[in-house]
Coordinates of C-alpha atoms (C1' of nucleotides) in Angstrom, one line a residue:
Chain A
X346 CA 132.9 134.9 229.3
X347 CA 133.4 138.1 227.3
X348 CA 130.5 139.3 225.2
X349 CA 132.4 139.3 222.0
X350 CA 130.7 136.6 219.9
X351 CA 128.8 138.8 217.5
X352 CA 128.3 136.1 214.8
X353 CA 125.7 133.4 215.3
X354 CA 124.7 134.7 218.7
X355 CA 121.4 135.7 217.3
X356 CA 118.2 133.7 217.5
X357 CA 117.2 134.9 214.0
X358 CA 120.3 134.6 211.9
X359 CA 118.5 134.9 208.7
X360 CA 117.9 138.5 209.4
X361 CA 121.6 139.2 209.9
X362 CA 122.3 137.4 206.6
X363 CA 119.6 139.4 204.8
X364 CA 121.1 142.6 206.1
X365 CA 124.5 141.6 205.0
X366 CA 123.2 140.8 201.5
X367 CA 121.4 144.1 201.3
X368 CA 124.4 146.0 202.3
X369 CA 126.6 144.2 199.8
X370 CA 124.1 144.9 197.0
X371 CA 124.0 148.5 198.1
X372 CA 127.8 148.7 198.0
X373 CA 128.1 147.1 194.6
X374 CA 128.2 149.1 191.4
X375 CA 127.0 146.3 189.3
X376 CA 124.3 143.5 189.6
X377 CA 125.7 140.4 191.3
X378 CA 125.1 136.7 190.7
X379 CA 124.3 134.2 193.4
X380 CA 127.8 132.8 193.5
X381 CA 129.4 136.2 194.0
X382 CA 127.0 137.2 196.7
X383 CA 127.3 133.9 198.6
X384 CA 131.1 134.1 198.5
X385 CA 131.2 137.7 199.8
X386 CA 128.8 137.3 202.7
X387 CA 130.3 133.8 203.5
X388 CA 127.0 131.9 203.0
X389 CA 126.2 128.6 201.5
X390 CA 124.9 129.2 198.0
X391 CA 121.7 127.3 198.7
X392 CA 121.1 129.3 201.9
X393 CA 121.9 132.4 200.1
X394 CA 119.5 131.6 197.3
X395 CA 116.7 131.3 199.8
X396 CA 117.7 134.6 201.4
X397 CA 117.6 136.3 198.1
X398 CA 114.3 134.8 197.1
X399 CA 112.8 136.0 200.4
X400 CA 114.2 139.4 199.9
X401 CA 112.9 139.5 196.3
X402 CA 109.5 138.5 197.6
X403 CA 109.6 141.5 199.9
X404 CA 110.7 143.7 196.9
X405 CA 113.9 144.7 198.7
X406 CA 116.0 143.1 195.9
X407 CA 115.3 142.9 192.2
X408 CA 116.0 139.7 190.3
X409 CA 116.8 139.9 186.6
X410 CA 115.6 136.5 185.3
X411 CA 117.5 136.9 182.0
X412 CA 121.0 137.4 183.6
X413 CA 120.3 135.8 187.0
X414 CA 121.7 138.9 188.7
X415 CA 120.4 140.6 191.8
X416 CA 120.2 144.3 192.6
X417 CA 118.6 146.4 195.3
X418 CA 115.0 147.1 194.6
X419 CA 113.2 150.4 195.2
X420 CA 111.4 148.9 198.2
X421 CA 114.3 150.1 200.4
X422 CA 113.2 153.6 199.6
X423 CA 109.8 153.0 201.2
X424 CA 111.5 151.9 204.4
X425 CA 113.6 155.1 204.3
X426 CA 110.5 157.2 203.8
X427 CA 109.0 155.6 206.9
X428 CA 112.0 156.6 208.9
X429 CA 112.0 160.2 207.6
X430 CA 108.3 160.5 208.4
X431 CA 108.8 159.8 212.0
X432 CA 112.1 161.5 212.7
X433 CA 111.5 165.0 214.1
X434 CA 115.1 165.8 213.4
X435 CA 114.9 164.8 209.7
X436 CA 111.8 166.9 209.4
X437 CA 113.2 170.0 211.0
X438 CA 116.9 170.0 210.1
X439 CA 116.7 170.9 206.3
X440 CA 115.4 174.4 207.2
X441 CA 118.5 175.0 209.4
X442 CA 120.8 173.7 206.8
X443 CA 119.3 175.8 204.1
X444 CA 119.7 178.9 206.2
X445 CA 123.4 178.3 207.1
X446 CA 124.8 176.8 203.8
X447 CA 124.3 179.9 201.6
X448 CA 125.1 182.4 204.3
X449 CA 128.6 181.0 205.0
X450 CA 129.2 179.2 201.6
X451 CA 129.7 175.9 203.3
X452 CA 128.3 172.4 202.9
X453 CA 126.0 171.6 205.7
X454 CA 125.0 168.2 207.0
X455 CA 122.5 167.0 209.6
X456 CA 123.8 163.8 211.1
X457 CA 122.3 161.2 213.4
X458 CA 124.5 159.6 216.1
X459 CA 124.1 155.9 216.3
X460 CA 125.8 154.8 219.5
X461 CA 129.5 155.1 219.7
X462 CA 129.8 153.2 216.4
X463 CA 129.1 155.7 213.7
X464 CA 127.0 158.6 212.5
X465 CA 124.7 158.7 209.5
X466 CA 124.1 161.7 207.3
X467 CA 120.4 162.5 207.4
X468 CA 120.2 165.6 205.3
X469 CA 122.6 167.9 203.4
X470 CA 122.7 171.3 201.8
X471 CA 125.3 172.8 199.5
X472 CA 126.5 176.3 200.0
X473 CA 129.1 177.2 197.3
X474 CA 128.5 176.3 193.7
X475 CA 132.1 175.6 192.9
X476 CA 133.4 173.2 195.6
X477 CA 130.8 170.6 196.3
X478 CA 132.2 168.5 199.1
X479 CA 129.2 166.2 198.7
X480 CA 128.4 163.7 201.4
X481 CA 125.3 161.9 200.3
X482 CA 122.3 161.3 202.6
X483 CA 122.7 157.8 204.1
X484 CA 126.5 157.9 204.2
X485 CA 128.1 156.4 207.4
X486 CA 131.2 157.7 209.2
X487 CA 133.0 156.5 212.3
X488 CA 131.4 158.2 215.3
X489 CA 134.6 159.7 216.8
X490 CA 136.1 161.1 213.7
X491 CA 136.4 164.8 212.8
X492 CA 134.5 167.5 214.5
X493 CA 131.4 165.4 215.2
X494 CA 133.6 162.9 217.0
X495 CA 134.9 165.6 219.4
X496 CA 131.2 166.6 220.1
X497 CA 130.3 163.0 220.9
X498 CA 133.3 162.6 223.1
X499 CA 132.6 165.9 224.9
X500 CA 128.9 165.6 225.5
X501 CA 128.2 161.8 225.4
X502 CA 128.4 160.0 228.7
X503 CA 130.7 157.3 227.4
X504 CA 133.3 155.1 229.0
X505 CA 136.8 156.8 228.7
X506 CA 138.5 153.4 228.0
X507 CA 136.0 152.7 225.3
X508 CA 136.7 156.1 223.7
X509 CA 140.4 155.5 223.9
X510 CA 140.1 152.2 222.2
X511 CA 137.9 153.5 219.4
X512 CA 140.0 156.6 218.9
X513 CA 143.0 154.4 218.2
X514 CA 141.2 152.7 215.4
X515 CA 140.4 155.9 213.5
X516 CA 142.0 157.0 210.3
X517 CA 142.8 160.6 209.7
X518 CA 144.7 162.5 207.0
X519 CA 146.7 164.2 209.8
X520 CA 146.0 162.4 213.1
X521 CA 146.0 164.5 216.2
X522 CA 147.7 162.9 219.2
X523 CA 145.3 161.5 221.8
X524 CA 146.4 164.0 224.4
X525 CA 145.9 166.9 222.1
X526 CA 142.6 165.5 221.0
X527 CA 141.4 165.2 224.6
X528 CA 142.4 168.9 225.2
X529 CA 140.4 169.9 222.2
X530 CA 137.4 167.8 223.5
X531 CA 137.7 169.7 226.8
X532 CA 137.6 173.0 224.8
X533 CA 134.4 171.8 223.0
X534 CA 132.7 171.4 226.4
X535 CA 133.4 175.1 227.1
X536 CA 132.7 176.5 223.7
X537 CA 129.8 174.3 222.8
X538 CA 130.9 173.5 219.3
X539 CA 133.8 171.5 217.8
X540 CA 136.4 172.3 215.1
X541 CA 138.4 169.9 213.0
X542 CA 141.0 171.9 211.2
X543 CA 142.4 169.7 208.5
X544 CA 142.9 166.6 210.7
X545 CA 140.2 164.4 209.1
X546 CA 140.8 165.7 205.5
X547 CA 143.8 167.8 204.7
X548 CA 142.9 171.4 203.8
X549 CA 139.3 170.9 204.9
X550 CA 137.8 172.4 208.1
X551 CA 134.8 170.9 209.8
X552 CA 132.6 172.3 212.5
X553 CA 130.0 170.5 214.5
X554 CA 127.4 171.4 217.2
X555 CA 125.3 168.9 219.1
X556 CA 121.5 168.6 219.0
X557 CA 119.8 166.8 221.8
X558 CA 116.7 164.7 221.2
X559 CA 113.9 164.4 223.8
X560 CA 113.3 166.6 226.7
X561 CA 115.9 166.2 229.5
X562 CA 117.7 163.6 227.5
X563 CA 120.9 165.6 227.7
X564 CA 122.4 163.2 230.3
X565 CA 122.5 160.5 227.6
X566 CA 124.4 162.7 225.2
X567 CA 123.4 164.2 221.9
X568 CA 121.4 162.2 219.4
X569 CA 122.2 164.5 216.4
X570 CA 124.6 167.2 215.2
X571 CA 124.8 170.0 212.8
X572 CA 128.0 169.9 210.7
X573 CA 129.6 172.5 208.5
X574 CA 132.3 171.6 206.0
X575 CA 134.4 174.1 204.0
X576 CA 137.8 174.7 202.5
X577 CA 140.1 175.6 205.5
X578 CA 141.7 178.7 204.0
X579 CA 138.4 180.2 203.0
X580 CA 136.7 179.5 206.3
X581 CA 139.5 181.0 208.3
X582 CA 139.4 184.1 206.2
X583 CA 135.7 184.6 206.8
X584 CA 136.1 183.8 210.5
X585 CA 135.5 180.4 212.2
X586 CA 133.9 182.0 215.3
X587 CA 131.0 183.5 213.5
X588 CA 130.2 180.2 211.8
X589 CA 130.5 178.3 215.1
X590 CA 128.2 180.7 216.9
X591 CA 125.6 180.4 214.1
X592 CA 125.8 176.6 214.3
X593 CA 125.3 176.8 218.1
X594 CA 122.2 179.0 217.7
X595 CA 120.6 176.8 215.1
X596 CA 121.5 173.6 217.1
X597 CA 119.9 175.1 220.2
X598 CA 116.8 176.1 218.2
X599 CA 116.5 172.5 216.9
X600 CA 116.9 171.1 220.4
X601 CA 114.1 173.3 221.6
X602 CA 111.8 172.5 218.7
X603 CA 112.3 168.8 219.4
X604 CA 110.9 169.2 222.9
X605 CA 113.9 170.4 224.9
Chain B
X674 CA 95.9 150.7 212.6
X675 CA 95.1 147.8 210.1
X676 CA 96.7 144.5 210.3
X677 CA 99.6 143.7 208.0
X678 CA 99.4 141.2 205.2
X679 CA 99.7 137.5 206.3
X680 CA 103.2 136.0 206.2
X681 CA 103.5 133.3 203.6
X682 CA 105.5 130.2 203.7
X683 CA 109.1 130.5 202.5
X684 CA 112.5 128.9 203.2
X685 CA 113.6 131.9 205.1
X686 CA 110.5 133.1 207.0
X687 CA 112.4 135.3 209.4
X688 CA 113.1 137.6 206.5
X689 CA 109.4 138.1 205.6
X690 CA 108.7 138.6 209.3
X691 CA 111.5 141.2 209.5
X692 CA 110.2 143.0 206.5
X693 CA 106.7 143.1 207.9
X694 CA 108.0 144.5 211.2
X695 CA 110.1 147.2 209.4
X696 CA 107.1 148.2 207.3
X697 CA 104.9 148.4 210.4
X698 CA 107.4 150.6 212.2
X699 CA 107.7 152.7 209.1
X700 CA 103.9 153.1 208.9
X701 CA 103.5 153.9 212.6
X702 CA 103.5 157.5 213.8
X703 CA 104.7 156.5 217.3
X704 CA 107.2 154.1 218.8
X705 CA 105.6 150.6 219.4
X706 CA 106.1 148.0 222.1
X707 CA 106.7 144.3 221.6
X708 CA 103.1 143.4 222.2
X709 CA 101.6 145.8 219.7
X710 CA 104.2 144.7 217.1
X711 CA 103.7 141.0 217.6
X712 CA 99.9 141.4 217.4
X713 CA 100.0 143.4 214.2
X714 CA 102.3 141.1 212.3
X715 CA 100.7 138.0 213.8
X716 CA 103.8 136.7 215.5
X717 CA 104.4 135.1 218.8
X718 CA 105.8 137.7 221.2
X719 CA 108.9 135.5 221.8
X720 CA 109.6 135.1 218.1
X721 CA 108.9 138.8 217.5
X722 CA 111.3 139.7 220.3
X723 CA 114.1 137.8 218.5
X724 CA 113.3 139.4 215.2
X725 CA 113.4 142.9 216.8
X726 CA 116.7 142.1 218.5
X727 CA 118.3 140.9 215.3
X728 CA 117.0 144.0 213.5
X729 CA 118.4 146.2 216.3
X730 CA 121.7 144.5 216.0
X731 CA 121.8 145.5 212.3
X732 CA 120.8 149.0 213.2
X733 CA 117.6 148.9 211.2
X734 CA 115.6 149.2 214.4
X735 CA 116.2 151.5 217.4
X736 CA 115.3 150.3 220.9
X737 CA 114.5 152.7 223.7
X738 CA 115.5 150.8 226.8
X739 CA 113.7 153.2 229.0
X740 CA 110.3 152.9 227.4
X741 CA 110.8 149.4 225.8
X742 CA 109.6 150.8 222.5
X743 CA 110.9 150.2 219.0
X744 CA 111.3 152.6 216.1
X745 CA 113.0 152.5 212.7
X746 CA 116.7 153.4 212.9
X747 CA 118.6 155.5 210.4
X748 CA 120.3 152.4 209.0
X749 CA 117.5 152.1 206.5
X750 CA 118.7 155.4 205.0
X751 CA 122.0 153.7 204.2
X752 CA 120.2 151.0 202.3
X753 CA 118.3 153.6 200.4
X754 CA 121.4 155.4 199.5
X755 CA 122.9 152.2 198.1
X756 CA 119.9 151.9 195.8
X757 CA 120.0 155.5 194.7
X758 CA 123.7 155.1 193.9
X759 CA 123.2 152.4 191.4
X760 CA 120.0 153.5 189.9
X761 CA 120.6 155.4 186.7
X762 CA 117.1 156.6 186.6
X763 CA 117.3 158.1 190.2
X764 CA 120.5 159.8 189.2
X765 CA 119.2 161.4 186.0
X766 CA 115.5 162.1 186.7
X767 CA 115.8 165.1 189.1
X768 CA 117.2 167.3 186.3
X769 CA 114.1 166.5 184.2
X770 CA 111.7 167.1 187.1
X771 CA 113.4 170.4 187.9
X772 CA 113.0 171.6 184.3
X773 CA 109.3 170.7 184.0
X774 CA 107.9 171.6 187.5
X775 CA 108.5 175.3 187.4
X776 CA 107.8 175.7 183.7
X777 CA 104.3 174.3 184.1
X778 CA 103.7 175.0 187.7
X779 CA 103.0 171.3 188.4
X780 CA 104.3 168.7 190.9
X781 CA 106.6 166.3 189.1
X782 CA 107.4 162.8 190.1
X783 CA 109.8 160.2 188.8
X784 CA 108.4 156.7 189.6
X785 CA 109.8 153.2 189.4
X786 CA 107.5 150.5 188.2
X787 CA 107.7 147.3 190.3
X788 CA 106.1 144.6 188.3
X789 CA 102.3 144.8 188.0
X790 CA 101.9 145.3 191.7
X791 CA 102.8 148.9 192.3
X792 CA 104.9 151.9 191.6
X793 CA 107.3 153.7 193.9
X794 CA 108.1 157.4 193.9
X795 CA 111.8 157.9 193.4
X796 CA 112.1 161.6 193.1
X797 CA 109.9 164.6 193.2
X798 CA 109.9 168.4 192.4
X799 CA 107.4 171.1 193.3
X800 CA 106.2 173.7 190.9
X801 CA 104.1 175.8 193.2
X802 CA 104.7 176.2 196.9
X803 CA 101.7 174.2 197.9
X804 CA 102.8 171.0 199.4
X805 CA 105.9 169.4 201.0
X806 CA 107.5 167.3 198.3
X807 CA 110.3 165.4 200.0
X808 CA 107.8 163.4 202.1
X809 CA 106.6 161.8 198.9
X810 CA 109.7 160.0 197.9
X811 CA 109.4 156.3 198.7
X812 CA 105.5 156.3 198.6
X813 CA 103.9 153.3 197.0
X814 CA 100.8 153.3 194.7
X815 CA 99.0 150.5 192.9
X816 CA 100.5 150.0 189.5
X817 CA 97.4 150.3 187.4
X818 CA 96.0 153.4 189.0
X819 CA 95.8 156.9 187.5
X820 CA 97.8 158.0 184.5
X821 CA 100.8 155.8 185.2
X822 CA 98.5 152.8 185.2
X823 CA 97.3 153.6 181.7
X824 CA 101.0 153.8 180.7
X825 CA 101.8 150.4 182.1
X826 CA 98.7 148.9 180.6
X827 CA 99.5 150.4 177.2
X828 CA 103.2 149.6 177.0
X829 CA 103.8 146.7 179.3
X830 CA 103.5 143.2 177.8
X831 CA 101.1 142.0 180.4
X832 CA 98.4 139.3 180.4
X833 CA 95.0 141.0 179.7
X834 CA 93.3 138.8 182.2
X835 CA 95.7 139.7 184.9
X836 CA 95.2 143.4 184.0
X837 CA 91.4 143.0 184.2
X838 CA 91.6 141.3 187.6
X839 CA 93.9 144.0 189.0
X840 CA 91.9 146.8 187.5
X841 CA 88.8 145.5 189.4
X842 CA 90.6 145.9 192.7
X843 CA 91.5 149.6 192.2
X844 CA 90.0 152.4 194.1
X845 CA 89.3 155.7 192.3
X846 CA 87.5 158.8 193.4
X847 CA 85.6 158.6 190.1
X848 CA 86.2 155.1 188.6
X849 CA 86.2 154.9 184.8
X850 CA 84.4 151.9 183.4
X851 CA 86.7 149.1 182.2
X852 CA 85.7 149.6 178.5
X853 CA 86.3 153.3 178.6
X854 CA 89.6 152.8 180.4
X855 CA 90.7 150.3 177.8
X856 CA 89.8 152.9 175.1
X857 CA 92.0 155.4 176.9
X858 CA 94.8 152.9 177.1
X859 CA 94.6 152.5 173.4
X860 CA 94.8 156.2 173.0
X861 CA 97.9 156.3 175.1
X862 CA 99.6 153.8 172.7
X863 CA 99.1 156.3 169.9
X864 CA 99.8 159.5 171.7
X865 CA 102.7 158.3 173.8
X866 CA 101.6 159.7 177.1
X867 CA 98.6 159.1 179.5
X868 CA 96.1 161.5 181.1
X869 CA 94.0 160.9 184.2
X870 CA 91.5 163.7 184.4
X871 CA 90.0 163.6 187.8
X872 CA 89.5 159.8 188.0
X873 CA 92.0 159.0 190.6
X874 CA 91.6 162.2 192.7
X875 CA 88.6 164.4 192.0
X876 CA 89.7 167.8 190.6
X877 CA 93.3 166.7 190.0
X878 CA 94.7 165.9 186.6
X879 CA 97.7 163.5 186.2
X880 CA 99.8 163.0 183.2
X881 CA 102.4 160.2 182.7
X882 CA 105.0 159.3 180.1
X883 CA 107.0 156.0 180.1
X884 CA 110.8 155.7 180.4
X885 CA 112.4 152.5 179.3
X886 CA 115.4 151.1 181.1
X887 CA 118.1 149.2 179.2
X888 CA 118.8 149.2 175.5
X889 CA 116.1 147.3 173.5
X890 CA 114.3 146.5 176.7
X891 CA 111.1 148.0 175.3
X892 CA 109.6 144.6 174.7
X893 CA 109.4 144.1 178.5
X894 CA 107.6 147.4 179.1
X895 CA 108.7 150.6 180.7
X896 CA 110.6 150.4 184.0
X897 CA 109.9 154.0 185.0
X898 CA 107.7 157.0 184.2
X899 CA 107.6 160.7 184.5
X900 CA 104.4 162.0 186.2
X901 CA 103.0 165.5 186.3
X902 CA 100.3 166.4 188.8
X903 CA 98.2 169.6 188.9
X904 CA 94.9 171.1 189.6
X905 CA 92.6 170.1 186.8
X906 CA 91.1 173.4 186.0
X907 CA 94.5 175.2 185.9
X908 CA 96.1 172.6 183.8
X909 CA 93.3 172.6 181.2
X910 CA 93.5 176.4 181.0
X911 CA 97.2 176.3 180.2
X912 CA 96.9 173.4 177.8
X913 CA 97.3 169.7 178.5
X914 CA 98.9 169.0 175.1
X915 CA 101.9 171.3 175.7
X916 CA 102.6 169.6 179.0
X917 CA 102.1 166.1 177.5
X918 CA 104.5 166.8 174.7
X919 CA 107.1 168.2 177.1
X920 CA 106.8 165.1 179.2
X921 CA 107.3 162.9 176.2
X922 CA 110.4 164.8 175.2
X923 CA 112.0 164.5 178.6
X924 CA 111.0 160.9 178.9
X925 CA 112.6 160.1 175.6
X926 CA 115.7 162.0 176.6
X927 CA 115.9 159.9 179.7
X928 CA 115.4 156.7 177.9
X929 CA 118.3 157.7 175.6
X930 CA 120.6 158.6 178.4
X931 CA 120.0 155.3 180.1
X932 CA 121.4 153.4 177.2
X933 CA 118.5 153.4 174.7
Chain C
dC1321 C1' 101.7 149.7 250.8
dT1322 C1' 99.7 145.4 248.7
dC1323 C1' 97.2 143.3 245.2
dT1324 C1' 96.1 143.0 240.3
dT1325 C1' 97.0 143.5 235.7
dT1326 C1' 99.9 144.0 231.8
dC1327 C1' 103.7 143.5 229.4
dA1328 C1' 108.5 141.7 228.4
dT1329 C1' 111.5 137.9 228.8
dT1330 C1' 113.2 133.1 229.5
dC1331 C1' 112.8 128.1 228.9
dA1332 C1' 112.5 123.4 227.1
dA1333 C1' 110.3 120.3 223.5
dT1334 C1' 109.7 119.8 218.5
dA1335 C1' 108.8 121.2 213.8
dT1336 C1' 111.7 123.1 210.3
dA1337 C1' 115.4 126.0 208.1
dC1338 C1' 120.0 125.2 206.9
dA1339 C1' 124.5 122.9 204.9
dG1340 C1' 126.4 120.0 201.8
dA1341 C1' 126.1 116.7 198.1
dA1342 C1' 123.9 115.8 193.9
dT1343 C1' 121.6 117.4 189.8
dA1344 C1' 120.1 120.4 186.1
dC1345 C1' 121.1 124.3 183.3
dC1346 C1' 123.4 127.2 180.3
dA1347 C1' 127.1 129.3 177.7
dT1348 C1' 131.7 128.5 175.7
dT1349 C1' 135.1 126.1 173.5
dC1350 C1' 136.9 122.5 170.8
Chain D
dG1365 C1' 127.8 118.7 167.7
dA1366 C1' 129.9 117.1 171.8
dA1367 C1' 132.3 118.3 175.8
dT1368 C1' 133.6 121.2 179.4
dG1369 C1' 133.3 124.5 183.0
dG1370 C1' 130.8 127.4 185.7
dT1371 C1' 126.5 128.4 187.2
dA1372 C1' 122.1 128.0 189.6
dT1373 C1' 118.8 124.9 191.8
dT1374 C1' 116.8 120.8 194.1
dC1375 C1' 117.1 117.2 197.6
dT1376 C1' 117.7 115.3 202.3
dG1377 C1' 119.3 114.5 207.2
dT1378 C1' 120.2 117.1 211.3
dA1379 C1' 121.2 120.9 214.1
dT1380 C1' 118.5 124.8 215.6
dA1381 C1' 115.0 128.4 215.3
dT1382 C1' 110.2 128.6 216.7
dT1383 C1' 106.6 128.1 219.8
dG1384 C1' 103.5 128.5 223.9
dA1385 C1' 103.7 128.1 228.7
dA1386 C1' 106.1 129.7 232.7
dT1387 C1' 108.6 133.4 234.9
dG1388 C1' 109.9 138.0 235.9
dA1389 C1' 109.2 142.9 236.1
dA1390 C1' 106.8 146.9 236.0
dA1391 C1' 102.6 149.8 236.2
dG1392 C1' 97.9 151.0 238.3
dA1393 C1' 94.2 150.5 241.4
dG1394 C1' 92.3 150.1 245.8

DNA sequence: CTCTTTCATTCAATATACAGAATACCATTC
DNA sequence: GAATGGTATTCTGTATATTGAATGAAAGAG
């Protein structure tokens, strides 16, 4: 039997339900009622009510008794603080971002790589005052997209078939063919950093360099990456190579600081 | 490390267990094994294992297969981002903090009031270069402590008995007597902002001013507060009143912007 | 290398969380 | 004021999540 039975396979389904509810509330722009929530996460209203009450008890969701609507509660911030506290990367990366962003006038991101599924923005710094290509902390992106994706493909020890499958599911503004993409990935292995020149978002150029986590963990692939984002025309004018090399230096410094 | 609070009966106990595990992992400085986690949250190892697996499936917990240790995963950041997105206060307050912190050389906090239980730091700004500020976001404090506590007591429509009970449980460096504290709370009602002069932390003065949430929600008490923290001697020299009045003005501005 | 200890994981019986129907609660509308 | 529609909430039998013991897999000591 193939392993693909993701729903109901767990021995603690209430947790998956709770996570789905939290994510829905995080996505929603307005407070939601029980009915709307139950419908969206495909739960029985009664079950959903108990989930919401338990989450409210933990102060992860807020309940407005007057309108009977639910929202995320600030308790989720406390969890995030706990993660930030213990993540060496999150602690160290802002300094690197603050160095590079003003120097090259780019938006800098520090991202965490979560498997082959996706990456999560951990920290950000704005370079130019005019064009703010803001990606907020906590945002998720598909793992293989853009420059970071080429990094993951180049340095992660992943199954080629798996990569091909996931590549096919990506959405680009201007998709590169798989063959050309693979050639670029090969180039990343030599050069050390990756470039996405308008493929992901038209007119926008993205660079990424890998940061490894623990000592000698390089065989398992990078756990993080530094990302630079800027307007393509401006970046090409000021020289991509200089930015790429600066990314590499900072990324190597971070790897070293984290015990490499 | 101290034991977590006991898990209470609910119709979805797995959620309370999950929250306890997440909080424990957030508190811990090092990755933890199954045994340590199960012991701390008072769970059967087998049950705890299923909880951890479900949390890992949701990418709220990271599992290191080599060491069999668990950590918080970056997914908690995504939840926090959802909360920040939909909180008008979190969106607006940084501007206020950034205005006041350098002007008075104080550490500024924006806090969210969660019932009578506690407050959560939502945003922070440094005046001097003394401490790291970003680490503070997400911290929890008892609701009635320090200057914020006097605000909540003054403007929240809470049961006096409940307040007295909770007051008795607080820990101060230099506890004010209940009678004197109540007199100060009365003063807060007239002046509009609260002062804690070395009671909570010796040598440190804290000021707080309330921010109400929705329009006409003042009857239910403030949902947020602006907090200023500084060295007592320095603050008294530069004048507490000026800082207090500035806090009030910013707090009123925020209340207005949030639909007051 | 073998024994001992510690920890993670599976297994099978049973206490209980869950789904669905039934009820209570509002807020509108007639 | 009565009725209606759309909610949220309680109630109850049953499938299943939880438990504690048994098994497996490492790590450390002798």
